[in-house]
Tab-separated table of N, CA and C in Angstrom:
chain	number	residue	atom	x	y	z
A	1	THR	N	97.245	100.668	135.255
A	1	THR	CA	96.672	99.625	134.305
A	1	THR	C	97.381	98.637	134.423
A	2	GLU	N	97.264	97.301	133.774
A	2	GLU	CA	97.789	96.345	133.251
A	2	GLU	C	99.048	96.783	132.845
A	3	ILE	N	98.977	97.158	131.541
A	3	ILE	CA	100.534	97.456	131.402
A	3	ILE	C	101.599	98.383	132.064
A	4	GLN	N	100.888	99.052	133.061
A	4	GLN	CA	101.838	99.532	133.950
A	4	GLN	C	102.781	98.480	135.196
A	5	ALA	N	101.282	97.635	135.603
A	5	ALA	CA	101.742	96.740	136.297
A	5	ALA	C	102.590	95.703	135.973
A	6	TYR	N	102.646	95.177	134.364
A	6	TYR	CA	103.925	94.451	133.865
A	6	TYR	C	104.948	94.918	133.999
A	7	ARG	N	104.911	96.471	133.863
A	7	ARG	CA	105.870	97.396	133.581
A	7	ARG	C	106.684	97.503	134.932
A	8	ALA	N	106.268	97.274	135.717
A	8	ALA	CA	106.754	97.760	137.358
A	8	ALA	C	107.157	96.152	138.049
A	9	GLN	N	106.469	95.213	137.218
A	9	GLN	CA	107.146	93.884	137.763
A	9	GLN	C	108.653	93.707	136.919
A	10	ALA	N	108.455	93.945	135.978
A	10	ALA	CA	109.465	93.523	134.861
A	10	ALA	C	110.622	94.458	135.642
A	11	ARG	N	110.530	95.690	135.820
A	11	ARG	CA	111.400	96.459	136.440
A	11	ARG	C	112.453	95.853	137.913
A	12	ILE	N	111.064	95.055	138.674
A	12	ILE	CA	111.598	94.301	139.767
A	12	ILE	C	112.600	93.282	139.556
A	13	LEU	N	111.959	92.679	138.231
A	13	LEU	CA	112.328	91.345	138.315
A	13	LEU	C	113.923	91.978	138.039
A	14	LYS	N	114.031	92.592	137.019
A	14	LYS	CA	115.630	93.192	136.916
A	14	LYS	C	116.471	93.333	137.737
A	15	GLU	N	115.554	94.357	139.011
A	15	GLU	CA	116.573	94.806	140.122
A	15	GLU	C	116.837	93.387	140.747
A	16	CYS	N	115.954	92.544	140.934
A	16	CYS	CA	116.401	91.320	141.813
A	16	CYS	C	117.148	90.848	141.331
A	17	ARG	N	117.271	90.070	139.707
A	17	ARG	CA	118.185	89.789	138.969
A	17	ARG	C	119.519	90.296	139.610
A	18	LEU	N	119.550	91.735	139.662
A	18	LEU	CA	120.979	92.374	139.351
A	18	LEU	C	121.361	92.276	140.998
A	19	ALA	N	120.649	92.197	141.931
A	19	ALA	CA	121.494	92.029	143.605
A	19	ALA	C	121.423	91.030	143.482
A	20	ALA	N	120.846	89.586	142.956
A	20	ALA	CA	121.348	88.533	142.811
A	20	ALA	C	122.878	88.137	142.647
A	21	GLY	N	123.419	89.106	141.841
A	21	GLY	CA	124.531	88.676	141.097
A	21	GLY	C	124.246	88.116	140.269
A	22	LEU	N	123.394	87.894	138.866
A	22	LEU	CA	122.953	87.123	137.983
A	22	LEU	C	123.070	87.772	137.167
A	23	ASN	N	123.456	86.893	135.704
A	23	ASN	CA	123.124	87.947	134.391
A	23	ASN	C	122.075	87.402	133.573
A	24	GLN	N	121.603	87.741	132.603
A	24	GLN	CA	120.248	86.768	132.403
A	24	GLN	C	120.245	85.326	131.946
A	25	SER	N	121.910	84.914	131.536
A	25	SER	CA	121.818	84.027	130.901
A	25	SER	C	121.388	82.588	132.115
A	26	GLN	N	122.432	83.515	133.183
A	26	GLN	CA	122.521	82.385	134.625
A	26	GLN	C	121.228	82.366	134.852
A	27	LEU	N	120.268	83.311	135.003
A	27	LEU	CA	118.961	83.430	135.592
A	27	LEU	C	118.124	82.057	134.848
A	28	GLY	N	118.625	82.509	133.048
A	28	GLY	CA	117.650	81.479	132.367
A	28	GLY	C	118.235	80.194	132.513
A	29	GLU	N	119.272	79.941	132.878
A	29	GLU	CA	119.454	78.517	133.168
A	29	GLU	C	118.832	77.796	134.180
A	30	ARG	N	118.419	78.854	135.164
A	30	ARG	CA	118.021	78.224	136.350
A	30	ARG	C	116.742	77.536	136.143
A	31	LEU	N	116.196	78.654	135.380
A	31	LEU	CA	114.650	78.448	134.680
A	31	LEU	C	114.106	77.450	133.467
A	32	SER	N	115.539	77.186	133.152
A	32	SER	CA	115.719	76.398	131.659
A	32	SER	C	114.833	77.112	130.848
A	33	VAL	N	114.983	78.677	130.443
A	33	VAL	CA	115.010	79.416	129.169
A	33	VAL	C	115.632	80.612	128.829
A	34	SER	N	115.505	80.953	128.085
A	34	SER	CA	116.645	81.319	127.334
A	34	SER	C	116.584	82.523	127.591
A	35	SER	N	117.964	83.176	127.562
A	35	SER	CA	118.559	84.791	127.885
A	35	SER	C	117.561	85.716	127.216
A	36	SER	N	116.846	85.428	126.106
A	36	SER	CA	115.963	86.307	125.418
A	36	SER	C	114.575	86.241	126.242
A	37	THR	N	114.299	85.563	126.972
A	37	THR	CA	113.154	85.175	127.352
A	37	THR	C	113.333	85.738	128.324
A	38	ILE	N	114.473	85.826	129.609
A	38	ILE	CA	114.530	87.107	130.583
A	38	ILE	C	114.299	88.514	130.100
A	39	SER	N	115.278	88.778	129.335
A	39	SER	CA	115.351	90.002	128.532
A	39	SER	C	114.306	90.347	128.398
A	40	ARG	N	112.971	89.416	127.712
A	40	ARG	CA	111.757	90.091	127.558
A	40	ARG	C	110.753	90.833	128.864
A	41	TRP	N	111.178	89.347	129.923
A	41	TRP	CA	110.174	89.877	130.545
A	41	TRP	C	110.871	90.766	131.589
A	42	GLU	N	112.100	91.264	131.462
A	42	GLU	CA	112.119	92.224	132.239
A	42	GLU	C	112.340	93.850	131.524
A	43	LYS	N	111.839	93.319	130.253
A	43	LYS	CA	111.160	94.479	129.710
A	43	LYS	C	109.434	94.261	129.498
A	44	TYR	N	108.921	93.860	129.499
A	44	TYR	CA	107.648	93.549	129.606
A	44	TYR	C	106.826	92.663	130.711
A	45	GLY	N	107.359	92.285	131.590
A	45	GLY	CA	106.813	91.592	132.364
A	45	GLY	C	106.903	90.321	131.753
A	46	CYS	N	106.113	89.369	133.188
A	46	CYS	CA	105.660	88.102	132.756
A	46	CYS	C	104.212	87.540	133.450
A	47	LYS	N	103.320	87.182	132.156
A	47	LYS	CA	102.072	86.819	132.287
A	47	LYS	C	101.605	85.472	133.127
A	48	ASN	N	102.952	84.697	133.664
A	48	ASN	CA	102.323	83.757	133.634
A	48	ASN	C	102.805	83.300	134.993
A	49	TRP	N	102.003	83.271	135.853
A	49	TRP	CA	101.695	83.083	137.485
A	49	TRP	C	102.826	82.167	137.844
A	50	PHE	N	102.705	80.756	137.217
A	50	PHE	CA	103.435	79.895	137.590
A	50	PHE	C	105.177	80.257	137.357
A	51	MET	N	105.337	81.102	136.359
A	51	MET	CA	106.706	81.401	135.736
A	51	MET	C	107.079	82.231	136.701
A	52	VAL	N	105.823	83.399	137.308
A	52	VAL	CA	106.532	84.263	138.385
A	52	VAL	C	107.006	83.703	139.436
A	53	CYS	N	106.398	83.040	139.907
A	53	CYS	CA	106.996	81.872	141.366
A	53	CYS	C	107.870	81.226	141.025
A	54	ARG	N	107.888	80.885	140.225
A	54	ARG	CA	109.707	80.082	139.612
A	54	ARG	C	110.757	81.308	139.742
A	55	LEU	N	110.389	82.332	139.097
A	55	LEU	CA	111.516	83.419	139.074
A	55	LEU	C	111.720	84.094	140.329
A	56	ALA	N	110.505	84.246	141.488
A	56	ALA	CA	110.796	84.389	142.974
A	56	ALA	C	111.566	83.830	143.316
A	57	ARG	N	111.384	82.289	143.219
A	57	ARG	CA	112.356	81.270	144.107
A	57	ARG	C	113.398	81.121	144.005
A	58	ALA	N	113.823	81.356	142.135
A	58	ALA	CA	115.327	81.265	141.669
A	58	ALA	C	116.212	82.581	142.104
A	59	LEU	N	115.155	83.185	142.248
A	59	LEU	CA	115.750	84.777	142.497
A	59	LEU	C	116.079	85.047	144.410
A	60	GLY	N	115.912	83.998	144.914
A	60	GLY	CA	115.692	84.039	146.395
A	60	GLY	C	114.702	84.866	147.121
A	61	GLN	N	113.631	85.190	146.367
A	61	GLN	CA	112.519	86.421	146.997
A	61	GLN	C	111.324	85.256	147.470
A	62	ASP	N	110.723	86.245	147.956
A	62	ASP	CA	109.292	86.110	148.502
A	62	ASP	C	108.521	86.400	147.195
A	63	LEU	N	107.337	85.672	147.136
A	63	LEU	CA	106.352	86.267	145.906
A	63	LEU	C	105.896	87.824	146.673
A	64	ASN	N	106.308	88.351	147.814
A	64	ASN	CA	105.764	89.963	148.047
A	64	ASN	C	106.671	90.532	147.076
A	65	VAL	N	108.000	90.394	147.030
A	65	VAL	CA	108.643	91.334	146.011
A	65	VAL	C	107.919	91.845	144.648
A	66	PHE	N	106.888	91.041	144.591
A	66	PHE	CA	106.267	91.809	143.227
A	66	PHE	C	104.540	92.431	143.948
A	67	LYS	N	104.528	92.118	145.169
A	67	LYS	CA	102.880	93.440	145.291
A	67	LYS	C	103.007	93.958	145.263
A	68	THR	N	103.896	94.939	144.599
A	68	THR	CA	103.487	96.546	144.480
A	68	THR	C	103.106	96.136	142.863
A	69	CYS	N	103.082	95.297	142.411
A	69	CYS	CA	102.373	95.063	140.942
A	69	CYS	C	100.993	95.122	140.496
């Protein structure tokens, strides 16, 4: 379902952030968003495709990292 896909995306996002050695505030700074926004995306996923692209780039990942979503 769509909800499961967003939850999978959220899990992958958090794993990538941790692998990059960033906390939520640091990732937020790279994207000009708050740490609470990063927290929300890590719980519920991000529905904004443009921001998903920016997230992948900020984490040094290819968009294929989210392919399983």
